[in-house]
Amino acid sequence: MTDTLANADSETPNHQTVRVDLGRRSYDIVIGRDVLETAGIRIAALKPGARAAIITDETVGKLHLDRFRDILNAAGIQSVALTIPAGEASKRFEMFERLCDEVLAARMERGDIVLALGGGVVGDLSGFVAASVRRGMSFIQVPTTLLAQVDSSVGGKTGINSRHGKNLIGAFYQPDLVLCDTSILDTLPLRDFRAGYAEVAKYGLLGDADFFSWLESNWKAVFAGGTERDEAVARSCQAKADVVAEDEQEAGRRALLNLGHTFGHALESAVAYETERLVHGEGVAIGMMLAHEFSRRLDLLPQEGVDRVEHHLLDVGLPTKISDIPGQMPPAETLMDIIAQDKKVSRGNLTFILTRGIGSAFVEKGVDPILVRDFLTEKLAS
Amino acid sequence: MTDTLANADSETPNHQTVRVDLGRRSYDIVIGRDVLETAGIRIAALKPGARAAIITDETVGKLHLDRFRDILNAAGIQSVALTIPAGEASKRFEMFERLCDEVLAARMERGDIVLALGGGVVGDLSGFVAASVRRGMSFIQVPTTLLAQVDSSVGGKTGINSRHGKNLIGAFYQPDLVLCDTSILDTLPLRDFRAGYAEVAKYGLLGDADFFSWLESNWKAVFAGGTERDEAVARSCQAKADVVAEDEQEAGRRALLNLGHTFGHALESAVAYETERLVHGEGVAIGMMLAHEFSRRLDLLPQEGVDRVEHHLLDVGLPTKISDIPGQMPPAETLMDIIAQDKKVSRGNLTFILTRGIGSAFVEKGVDPILVRDFLTEKLAS
């Protein structure tokens, strides 16, 4: 096995590995162009003799499933493929039940693998299936969107949506391996790439001013697909891995990763998750702007900081204002209701991620809801 | 808080505490008559300010819900009650979905409590709900059957059934507190008490010959409800807690707890979980007899050991033979298929818990399926 893996690594010298350090649940994220080609030997080395239930969606399946199964097959890994409809609507109970049932029908055992081939929806849903079937099977992720590579595939948050809100049912469950093939992103629609990029920028904004500066200079190369893209994915994964290793269950510091997300989720919910109007990363982009503007309102950072964020998000083509969302938005009171039902609420106080400048975000647990409502009222009118 | 709890303990000197040692997920099991009366102050001390979603079934609810809510209320704990139909059929997806939804509809937050008031079905289902809503709420168990007190409430196994088998979907999730009120068992039907007692006897048989001898002498007092009952519950919980602390995820030694369960589950499945014919503990009793007889067949223990087990199970009124189950049983091949789909299968080899004598069970991973089939064929004919 060691020989085979050594070969894989010597043939692919440009692949980077980020280690997520969680004790005996630690795992590697392998990042680079054509990482997919090494999937078979890497998985066979990690889980000798295991079979795989590949969960993918119709869109990704058409593009990558046959090739991927060939790669697994060449390494002696038997697989079954379970395909779900593309889109957020698949993150629901019926689909969770169907997939659990199909994995069991394929006679998968506890040591076998649930393998997510797709974006965040496929990853979140598959992870909850992997966590739940036989109280925990092996789980491997092959994220095929930038968003999934830098966000959903790191940190073990899995789950489905409820009619009460997004991601309200799920598990903390760590994968055994994540393979981020950055060349797969070449076929990603520009809008989806941009949306994922919002999360990349977030890692700079929340804790790494140097990375944000680097992105200001190099974002075009990241979009074009050079080694800068690999670098951006690796630094993002490393940033998230560092936070998650410190705080796996989101008791404290991990909340920083929610920069832009409380506002962003409220906006997504307000448009009923209609992706024609708003996708997650766009909500995060607007949410990050709102978090910086709200922090400015509280005199926490200078206007120059807010301007730099806006300038960069506009450069890459991301929305920055609530009014960038097509169609009518609900009043501030409705957004506040959504925020109150958000899982980042603790006993009635609002928790927000605020910032003292680029790379200096912090968790503020006692934010006055009145201030937020007034701020949103004003932003909705502008 | 300390004062209040000290009062609780000084007023109730006969309550015993078993600590389940799992690092920062450690928790206490409090055992004794009228422990329920102390539930409010204990929970308020452990989770100040938290609200509770009490999940119970119609049978238990009628007997204990009003009093229990009064006890919580007196300690300032707000609660909502969610009632499910009694019986194994409630351990299914639709009920899991309904309860998750109702807990969210009650606006429960991550620090609030899912509280299971009932037997194994309520506990298993509620635990999976607690594990899944907001990716993990607080979880407290008040088991109301002997089986739940000595088995389901220790060890963190939660879950629901699938059409492919029992407990195939779920999570490992630890409670924050377990309250075993042994006086509640006074109202338990005799058949259910006996079924739970099979698991009590199991702890003796798997690893504690002295405890089994003690049960042979004291089982009548355990049934009658004296301090011997508290002692039996506490020793059982301690035995399970010791095993679970060593091996939370069932990688090795924890499998010992399955003594009698591979056969027992197969029998339960063969009668389609019709509890008129067979309840879990009865399946375990017959399964333990089969495990001892099969071990005898392999010359692992003397006939005297088998006879002692049979004698004790007959004494307390438990079934010991497959033919004790009313109605027709399927052929051995069908039982073997069920065993093969059981989660204790590893890559085609059968894992069984065998024994070298009273208190000397061990895990055997390479059992020849042919031997088991022939043994079952013979037992089905006798």
JSON list of N, CA and C in Angstrom, two decimals, chain A residues 233-294:
[
{"chain": "A", "resi": 233, "resn": "VAL", "atom": "N", "xyz": [-7.47, 27.48, -2.30]},
{"chain": "A", "resi": 233, "resn": "VAL", "atom": "CA", "xyz": [-8.25, 26.39, -1.70]},
{"chain": "A", "resi": 233, "resn": "VAL", "atom": "C", "xyz": [-7.52, 25.86, -0.47]},
{"chain": "A", "resi": 234, "resn": "ALA", "atom": "N", "xyz": [-6.21, 25.65, -0.61]},
{"chain": "A", "resi": 234, "resn": "ALA", "atom": "CA", "xyz": [-5.44, 25.08, 0.51]},
{"chain": "A", "resi": 234, "resn": "ALA", "atom": "C", "xyz": [-5.42, 26.03, 1.71]},
{"chain": "A", "resi": 235, "resn": "ARG", "atom": "N", "xyz": [-5.23, 27.33, 1.45]},
{"chain": "A", "resi": 235, "resn": "ARG", "atom": "CA", "xyz": [-5.20, 28.27, 2.58]},
{"chain": "A", "resi": 235, "resn": "ARG", "atom": "C", "xyz": [-6.57, 28.36, 3.24]},
{"chain": "A", "resi": 236, "resn": "SER", "atom": "N", "xyz": [-7.62, 28.29, 2.45]},
{"chain": "A", "resi": 236, "resn": "SER", "atom": "CA", "xyz": [-8.98, 28.32, 3.01]},
{"chain": "A", "resi": 236, "resn": "SER", "atom": "C", "xyz": [-9.23, 27.09, 3.87]},
{"chain": "A", "resi": 237, "resn": "CYS", "atom": "N", "xyz": [-8.88, 25.92, 3.33]},
{"chain": "A", "resi": 237, "resn": "CYS", "atom": "CA", "xyz": [-9.09, 24.68, 4.09]},
{"chain": "A", "resi": 237, "resn": "CYS", "atom": "C", "xyz": [-8.26, 24.71, 5.38]},
{"chain": "A", "resi": 238, "resn": "GLN", "atom": "N", "xyz": [-7.02, 25.19, 5.26]},
{"chain": "A", "resi": 238, "resn": "GLN", "atom": "CA", "xyz": [-6.16, 25.25, 6.44]},
{"chain": "A", "resi": 238, "resn": "GLN", "atom": "C", "xyz": [-6.77, 26.18, 7.49]},
{"chain": "A", "resi": 239, "resn": "ALA", "atom": "N", "xyz": [-7.28, 27.33, 7.04]},
{"chain": "A", "resi": 239, "resn": "ALA", "atom": "CA", "xyz": [-7.88, 28.28, 7.98]},
{"chain": "A", "resi": 239, "resn": "ALA", "atom": "C", "xyz": [-9.07, 27.65, 8.70]},
{"chain": "A", "resi": 240, "resn": "LYS", "atom": "N", "xyz": [-9.92, 26.98, 7.93]},
{"chain": "A", "resi": 240, "resn": "LYS", "atom": "CA", "xyz": [-11.09, 26.36, 8.56]},
{"chain": "A", "resi": 240, "resn": "LYS", "atom": "C", "xyz": [-10.65, 25.20, 9.46]},
{"chain": "A", "resi": 241, "resn": "ALA", "atom": "N", "xyz": [-9.68, 24.41, 8.97]},
{"chain": "A", "resi": 241, "resn": "ALA", "atom": "CA", "xyz": [-9.20, 23.26, 9.75]},
{"chain": "A", "resi": 241, "resn": "ALA", "atom": "C", "xyz": [-8.64, 23.73, 11.10]},
{"chain": "A", "resi": 242, "resn": "ASP", "atom": "N", "xyz": [-7.92, 24.85, 11.09]},
{"chain": "A", "resi": 242, "resn": "ASP", "atom": "CA", "xyz": [-7.35, 25.37, 12.35]},
{"chain": "A", "resi": 242, "resn": "ASP", "atom": "C", "xyz": [-8.45, 25.72, 13.34]},
{"chain": "A", "resi": 243, "resn": "VAL", "atom": "N", "xyz": [-9.48, 26.38, 12.85]},
{"chain": "A", "resi": 243, "resn": "VAL", "atom": "CA", "xyz": [-10.58, 26.77, 13.74]},
{"chain": "A", "resi": 243, "resn": "VAL", "atom": "C", "xyz": [-11.32, 25.54, 14.25]},
{"chain": "A", "resi": 244, "resn": "VAL", "atom": "N", "xyz": [-11.59, 24.60, 13.34]},
{"chain": "A", "resi": 244, "resn": "VAL", "atom": "CA", "xyz": [-12.37, 23.41, 13.71]},
{"chain": "A", "resi": 244, "resn": "VAL", "atom": "C", "xyz": [-11.59, 22.55, 14.72]},
{"chain": "A", "resi": 245, "resn": "ALA", "atom": "N", "xyz": [-10.28, 22.43, 14.52]},
{"chain": "A", "resi": 245, "resn": "ALA", "atom": "CA", "xyz": [-9.47, 21.63, 15.43]},
{"chain": "A", "resi": 245, "resn": "ALA", "atom": "C", "xyz": [-9.54, 22.19, 16.84]},
{"chain": "A", "resi": 246, "resn": "GLU", "atom": "N", "xyz": [-9.64, 23.52, 16.92]},
{"chain": "A", "resi": 246, "resn": "GLU", "atom": "CA", "xyz": [-9.72, 24.17, 18.23]},
{"chain": "A", "resi": 246, "resn": "GLU", "atom": "C", "xyz": [-11.08, 23.99, 18.89]},
{"chain": "A", "resi": 247, "resn": "ASP", "atom": "N", "xyz": [-12.12, 23.85, 18.06]},
{"chain": "A", "resi": 247, "resn": "ASP", "atom": "CA", "xyz": [-13.48, 24.01, 18.58]},
{"chain": "A", "resi": 247, "resn": "ASP", "atom": "C", "xyz": [-14.45, 23.23, 17.72]},
{"chain": "A", "resi": 248, "resn": "GLU", "atom": "N", "xyz": [-14.35, 21.88, 17.82]},
{"chain": "A", "resi": 248, "resn": "GLU", "atom": "CA", "xyz": [-15.11, 21.04, 16.90]},
{"chain": "A", "resi": 248, "resn": "GLU", "atom": "C", "xyz": [-16.62, 21.23, 17.02]},
{"chain": "A", "resi": 249, "resn": "GLN", "atom": "N", "xyz": [-17.11, 21.38, 18.24]},
{"chain": "A", "resi": 249, "resn": "GLN", "atom": "CA", "xyz": [-18.56, 21.40, 18.44]},
{"chain": "A", "resi": 249, "resn": "GLN", "atom": "C", "xyz": [-19.16, 22.80, 18.44]},
{"chain": "A", "resi": 250, "resn": "GLU", "atom": "N", "xyz": [-18.40, 23.76, 17.98]},
{"chain": "A", "resi": 250, "resn": "GLU", "atom": "CA", "xyz": [-18.89, 25.13, 17.85]},
{"chain": "A", "resi": 250, "resn": "GLU", "atom": "C", "xyz": [-19.30, 25.75, 19.18]},
{"chain": "A", "resi": 251, "resn": "ALA", "atom": "N", "xyz": [-18.46, 25.53, 20.19]},
{"chain": "A", "resi": 251, "resn": "ALA", "atom": "CA", "xyz": [-18.76, 26.14, 21.49]},
{"chain": "A", "resi": 251, "resn": "ALA", "atom": "C", "xyz": [-18.32, 27.59, 21.51]},
{"chain": "A", "resi": 252, "resn": "GLY", "atom": "N", "xyz": [-17.26, 27.93, 20.78]},
{"chain": "A", "resi": 252, "resn": "GLY", "atom": "CA", "xyz": [-16.75, 29.29, 20.87]},
{"chain": "A", "resi": 252, "resn": "GLY", "atom": "C", "xyz": [-16.20, 29.82, 19.56]},
{"chain": "A", "resi": 253, "resn": "ARG", "atom": "N", "xyz": [-14.87, 29.64, 19.39]},
{"chain": "A", "resi": 253, "resn": "ARG", "atom": "CA", "xyz": [-14.16, 30.26, 18.29]},
{"chain": "A", "resi": 253, "resn": "ARG", "atom": "C", "xyz": [-14.70, 29.86, 16.92]},
{"chain": "A", "resi": 254, "resn": "ARG", "atom": "N", "xyz": [-15.24, 28.64, 16.82]},
{"chain": "A", "resi": 254, "resn": "ARG", "atom": "CA", "xyz": [-15.74, 28.19, 15.53]},
{"chain": "A", "resi": 254, "resn": "ARG", "atom": "C", "xyz": [-16.83, 29.11, 14.98]},
{"chain": "A", "resi": 255, "resn": "ALA", "atom": "N", "xyz": [-17.51, 29.79, 15.89]},
{"chain": "A", "resi": 255, "resn": "ALA", "atom": "CA", "xyz": [-18.56, 30.71, 15.46]},
{"chain": "A", "resi": 255, "resn": "ALA", "atom": "C", "xyz": [-18.03, 31.79, 14.51]},
{"chain": "A", "resi": 256, "resn": "LEU", "atom": "N", "xyz": [-16.72, 32.08, 14.58]},
{"chain": "A", "resi": 256, "resn": "LEU", "atom": "CA", "xyz": [-16.12, 33.07, 13.67]},
{"chain": "A", "resi": 256, "resn": "LEU", "atom": "C", "xyz": [-16.39, 32.73, 12.21]},
{"chain": "A", "resi": 257, "resn": "LEU", "atom": "N", "xyz": [-16.48, 31.44, 11.93]},
{"chain": "A", "resi": 257, "resn": "LEU", "atom": "CA", "xyz": [-16.72, 31.01, 10.55]},
{"chain": "A", "resi": 257, "resn": "LEU", "atom": "C", "xyz": [-18.07, 31.48, 10.06]},
{"chain": "A", "resi": 258, "resn": "ASN", "atom": "N", "xyz": [-18.91, 31.92, 10.98]},
{"chain": "A", "resi": 258, "resn": "ASN", "atom": "CA", "xyz": [-20.23, 32.42, 10.59]},
{"chain": "A", "resi": 258, "resn": "ASN", "atom": "C", "xyz": [-20.21, 33.89, 10.19]},
{"chain": "A", "resi": 259, "resn": "LEU", "atom": "N", "xyz": [-19.03, 34.48, 10.06]},
{"chain": "A", "resi": 259, "resn": "LEU", "atom": "CA", "xyz": [-18.95, 35.86, 9.57]},
{"chain": "A", "resi": 259, "resn": "LEU", "atom": "C", "xyz": [-19.80, 35.99, 8.30]},
{"chain": "A", "resi": 260, "resn": "GLY", "atom": "N", "xyz": [-20.75, 36.91, 8.33]},
{"chain": "A", "resi": 260, "resn": "GLY", "atom": "CA", "xyz": [-21.63, 37.12, 7.17]},
{"chain": "A", "resi": 260, "resn": "GLY", "atom": "C", "xyz": [-22.78, 36.15, 7.07]},
{"chain": "A", "resi": 261, "resn": "HIS", "atom": "N", "xyz": [-22.78, 35.13, 7.94]},
{"chain": "A", "resi": 261, "resn": "HIS", "atom": "CA", "xyz": [-23.76, 34.05, 7.75]},
{"chain": "A", "resi": 261, "resn": "HIS", "atom": "C", "xyz": [-25.10, 34.29, 8.44]},
{"chain": "A", "resi": 262, "resn": "THR", "atom": "N", "xyz": [-25.11, 35.04, 9.54]},
{"chain": "A", "resi": 262, "resn": "THR", "atom": "CA", "xyz": [-26.40, 35.28, 10.20]},
{"chain": "A", "resi": 262, "resn": "THR", "atom": "C", "xyz": [-27.27, 36.14, 9.27]},
{"chain": "A", "resi": 263, "resn": "PHE", "atom": "N", "xyz": [-26.69, 37.24, 8.78]},
{"chain": "A", "resi": 263, "resn": "PHE", "atom": "CA", "xyz": [-27.42, 38.04, 7.79]},
{"chain": "A", "resi": 263, "resn": "PHE", "atom": "C", "xyz": [-27.67, 37.22, 6.51]},
{"chain": "A", "resi": 264, "resn": "GLY", "atom": "N", "xyz": [-26.65, 36.51, 6.06]},
{"chain": "A", "resi": 264, "resn": "GLY", "atom": "CA", "xyz": [-26.74, 35.77, 4.80]},
{"chain": "A", "resi": 264, "resn": "GLY", "atom": "C", "xyz": [-27.86, 34.73, 4.83]},
{"chain": "A", "resi": 265, "resn": "HIS", "atom": "N", "xyz": [-27.91, 33.96, 5.92]},
{"chain": "A", "resi": 265, "resn": "HIS", "atom": "CA", "xyz": [-28.97, 32.95, 6.04]},
{"chain": "A", "resi": 265, "resn": "HIS", "atom": "C", "xyz": [-30.35, 33.60, 6.06]},
{"chain": "A", "resi": 266, "resn": "ALA", "atom": "N", "xyz": [-30.46, 34.72, 6.75]},
{"chain": "A", "resi": 266, "resn": "ALA", "atom": "CA", "xyz": [-31.76, 35.40, 6.82]},
{"chain": "A", "resi": 266, "resn": "ALA", "atom": "C", "xyz": [-32.20, 35.83, 5.42]},
{"chain": "A", "resi": 267, "resn": "LEU", "atom": "N", "xyz": [-31.25, 36.31, 4.62]},
{"chain": "A", "resi": 267, "resn": "LEU", "atom": "CA", "xyz": [-31.60, 36.72, 3.25]},
{"chain": "A", "resi": 267, "resn": "LEU", "atom": "C", "xyz": [-31.99, 35.52, 2.40]},
{"chain": "A", "resi": 268, "resn": "GLU", "atom": "N", "xyz": [-31.23, 34.43, 2.55]},
{"chain": "A", "resi": 268, "resn": "GLU", "atom": "CA", "xyz": [-31.58, 33.22, 1.79]},
{"chain": "A", "resi": 268, "resn": "GLU", "atom": "C", "xyz": [-32.98, 32.74, 2.17]},
{"chain": "A", "resi": 269, "resn": "SER", "atom": "N", "xyz": [-33.26, 32.76, 3.47]},
{"chain": "A", "resi": 269, "resn": "SER", "atom": "CA", "xyz": [-34.56, 32.31, 3.94]},
{"chain": "A", "resi": 269, "resn": "SER", "atom": "C", "xyz": [-35.66, 33.24, 3.44]},
{"chain": "A", "resi": 270, "resn": "ALA", "atom": "N", "xyz": [-35.35, 34.54, 3.42]},
{"chain": "A", "resi": 270, "resn": "ALA", "atom": "CA", "xyz": [-36.35, 35.54, 2.99]},
{"chain": "A", "resi": 270, "resn": "ALA", "atom": "C", "xyz": [-36.74, 35.35, 1.53]},
{"chain": "A", "resi": 271, "resn": "VAL", "atom": "N", "xyz": [-35.83, 34.83, 0.71]},
{"chain": "A", "resi": 271, "resn": "VAL", "atom": "CA", "xyz": [-36.20, 34.57, -0.69]},
{"chain": "A", "resi": 271, "resn": "VAL", "atom": "C", "xyz": [-36.58, 33.09, -0.86]},
{"chain": "A", "resi": 272, "resn": "ALA", "atom": "N", "xyz": [-36.86, 32.42, 0.27]},
{"chain": "A", "resi": 272, "resn": "ALA", "atom": "CA", "xyz": [-37.30, 31.02, 0.27]},
{"chain": "A", "resi": 272, "resn": "ALA", "atom": "C", "xyz": [-36.31, 30.13, -0.48]},
{"chain": "A", "resi": 273, "resn": "TYR", "atom": "N", "xyz": [-35.03, 30.45, -0.32]},
{"chain": "A", "resi": 273, "resn": "TYR", "atom": "CA", "xyz": [-33.97, 29.65, -0.95]},
{"chain": "A", "resi": 273, "resn": "TYR", "atom": "C", "xyz": [-34.16, 29.51, -2.46]},
{"chain": "A", "resi": 274, "resn": "GLU", "atom": "N", "xyz": [-34.77, 30.52, -3.07]},
{"chain": "A", "resi": 274, "resn": "GLU", "atom": "CA", "xyz": [-34.86, 30.50, -4.54]},
{"chain": "A", "resi": 274, "resn": "GLU", "atom": "C", "xyz": [-33.51, 30.89, -5.11]},
{"chain": "A", "resi": 275, "resn": "THR", "atom": "N", "xyz": [-32.80, 29.92, -5.67]},
{"chain": "A", "resi": 275, "resn": "THR", "atom": "CA", "xyz": [-31.42, 30.18, -6.10]},
{"chain": "A", "resi": 275, "resn": "THR", "atom": "C", "xyz": [-31.36, 31.06, -7.34]},
{"chain": "A", "resi": 276, "resn": "GLU", "atom": "N", "xyz": [-32.49, 31.21, -8.04]},
{"chain": "A", "resi": 276, "resn": "GLU", "atom": "CA", "xyz": [-32.47, 32.18, -9.14]},
{"chain": "A", "resi": 276, "resn": "GLU", "atom": "C", "xyz": [-32.21, 33.57, -8.58]},
{"chain": "A", "resi": 277, "resn": "ARG", "atom": "N", "xyz": [-32.70, 33.81, -7.38]},
{"chain": "A", "resi": 277, "resn": "ARG", "atom": "CA", "xyz": [-32.54, 35.14, -6.77]},
{"chain": "A", "resi": 277, "resn": "ARG", "atom": "C", "xyz": [-31.25, 35.25, -5.96]},
{"chain": "A", "resi": 278, "resn": "LEU", "atom": "N", "xyz": [-30.92, 34.20, -5.25]},
{"chain": "A", "resi": 278, "resn": "LEU", "atom": "CA", "xyz": [-29.77, 34.29, -4.34]},
{"chain": "A", "resi": 278, "resn": "LEU", "atom": "C", "xyz": [-29.23, 32.89, -4.06]},
{"chain": "A", "resi": 279, "resn": "VAL", "atom": "N", "xyz": [-27.94, 32.70, -4.25]},
{"chain": "A", "resi": 279, "resn": "VAL", "atom": "CA", "xyz": [-27.33, 31.45, -3.79]},
{"chain": "A", "resi": 279, "resn": "VAL", "atom": "C", "xyz": [-26.55, 31.73, -2.50]},
{"chain": "A", "resi": 280, "resn": "HIS", "atom": "N", "xyz": [-26.18, 30.66, -1.80]},
{"chain": "A", "resi": 280, "resn": "HIS", "atom": "CA", "xyz": [-25.60, 30.80, -0.47]},
{"chain": "A", "resi": 280, "resn": "HIS", "atom": "C", "xyz": [-24.42, 31.78, -0.45]},
{"chain": "A", "resi": 281, "resn": "GLY", "atom": "N", "xyz": [-23.47, 31.60, -1.36]},
{"chain": "A", "resi": 281, "resn": "GLY", "atom": "CA", "xyz": [-22.27, 32.44, -1.35]},
{"chain": "A", "resi": 281, "resn": "GLY", "atom": "C", "xyz": [-22.59, 33.91, -1.59]},
{"chain": "A", "resi": 282, "resn": "GLU", "atom": "N", "xyz": [-23.61, 34.16, -2.39]},
{"chain": "A", "resi": 282, "resn": "GLU", "atom": "CA", "xyz": [-24.02, 35.56, -2.60]},
{"chain": "A", "resi": 282, "resn": "GLU", "atom": "C", "xyz": [-24.62, 36.12, -1.32]},
{"chain": "A", "resi": 283, "resn": "GLY", "atom": "N", "xyz": [-25.39, 35.31, -0.62]},
{"chain": "A", "resi": 283, "resn": "GLY", "atom": "CA", "xyz": [-25.94, 35.74, 0.67]},
{"chain": "A", "resi": 283, "resn": "GLY", "atom": "C", "xyz": [-24.81, 36.04, 1.65]},
{"chain": "A", "resi": 284, "resn": "VAL", "atom": "N", "xyz": [-23.75, 35.19, 1.62]},
{"chain": "A", "resi": 284, "resn": "VAL", "atom": "CA", "xyz": [-22.60, 35.41, 2.50]},
{"chain": "A", "resi": 284, "resn": "VAL", "atom": "C", "xyz": [-21.88, 36.71, 2.13]},
{"chain": "A", "resi": 285, "resn": "ALA", "atom": "N", "xyz": [-21.75, 36.97, 0.81]},
{"chain": "A", "resi": 285, "resn": "ALA", "atom": "CA", "xyz": [-21.07, 38.20, 0.37]},
{"chain": "A", "resi": 285, "resn": "ALA", "atom": "C", "xyz": [-21.83, 39.42, 0.90]},
{"chain": "A", "resi": 286, "resn": "ILE", "atom": "N", "xyz": [-23.13, 39.45, 0.68]},
{"chain": "A", "resi": 286, "resn": "ILE", "atom": "CA", "xyz": [-23.93, 40.58, 1.19]},
{"chain": "A", "resi": 286, "resn": "ILE", "atom": "C", "xyz": [-23.87, 40.60, 2.72]},
{"chain": "A", "resi": 287, "resn": "GLY", "atom": "N", "xyz": [-23.96, 39.42, 3.32]},
{"chain": "A", "resi": 287, "resn": "GLY", "atom": "CA", "xyz": [-23.90, 39.32, 4.78]},
{"chain": "A", "resi": 287, "resn": "GLY", "atom": "C", "xyz": [-22.58, 39.85, 5.34]},
{"chain": "A", "resi": 288, "resn": "MET", "atom": "N", "xyz": [-21.48, 39.55, 4.66]},
{"chain": "A", "resi": 288, "resn": "MET", "atom": "CA", "xyz": [-20.18, 40.05, 5.13]},
{"chain": "A", "resi": 288, "resn": "MET", "atom": "C", "xyz": [-20.12, 41.57, 5.03]},
{"chain": "A", "resi": 289, "resn": "MET", "atom": "N", "xyz": [-20.68, 42.11, 3.94]},
{"chain": "A", "resi": 289, "resn": "MET", "atom": "CA", "xyz": [-20.74, 43.57, 3.82]},
{"chain": "A", "resi": 289, "resn": "MET", "atom": "C", "xyz": [-21.56, 44.15, 4.97]},
{"chain": "A", "resi": 290, "resn": "LEU", "atom": "N", "xyz": [-22.72, 43.53, 5.23]},
{"chain": "A", "resi": 290, "resn": "LEU", "atom": "CA", "xyz": [-23.58, 44.03, 6.32]},
{"chain": "A", "resi": 290, "resn": "LEU", "atom": "C", "xyz": [-22.86, 43.94, 7.67]},
{"chain": "A", "resi": 291, "resn": "ALA", "atom": "N", "xyz": [-22.12, 42.86, 7.89]},
{"chain": "A", "resi": 291, "resn": "ALA", "atom": "CA", "xyz": [-21.39, 42.70, 9.16]},
{"chain": "A", "resi": 291, "resn": "ALA", "atom": "C", "xyz": [-20.34, 43.80, 9.30]},
{"chain": "A", "resi": 292, "resn": "HIS", "atom": "N", "xyz": [-19.67, 44.14, 8.19]},
{"chain": "A", "resi": 292, "resn": "HIS", "atom": "CA", "xyz": [-18.68, 45.22, 8.25]},
{"chain": "A", "resi": 292, "resn": "HIS", "atom": "C", "xyz": [-19.35, 46.57, 8.44]},
{"chain": "A", "resi": 293, "resn": "GLU", "atom": "N", "xyz": [-20.45, 46.78, 7.75]},
{"chain": "A", "resi": 293, "resn": "GLU", "atom": "CA", "xyz": [-21.15, 48.06, 7.89]},
{"chain": "A", "resi": 293, "resn": "GLU", "atom": "C", "xyz": [-21.75, 48.21, 9.29]},
{"chain": "A", "resi": 294, "resn": "PHE", "atom": "N", "xyz": [-22.29, 47.12, 9.81]},
{"chain": "A", "resi": 294, "resn": "PHE", "atom": "CA", "xyz": [-22.86, 47.18, 11.17]},
{"chain": "A", "resi": 294, "resn": "PHE", "atom": "C", "xyz": [-21.75, 47.42, 12.20]}
]
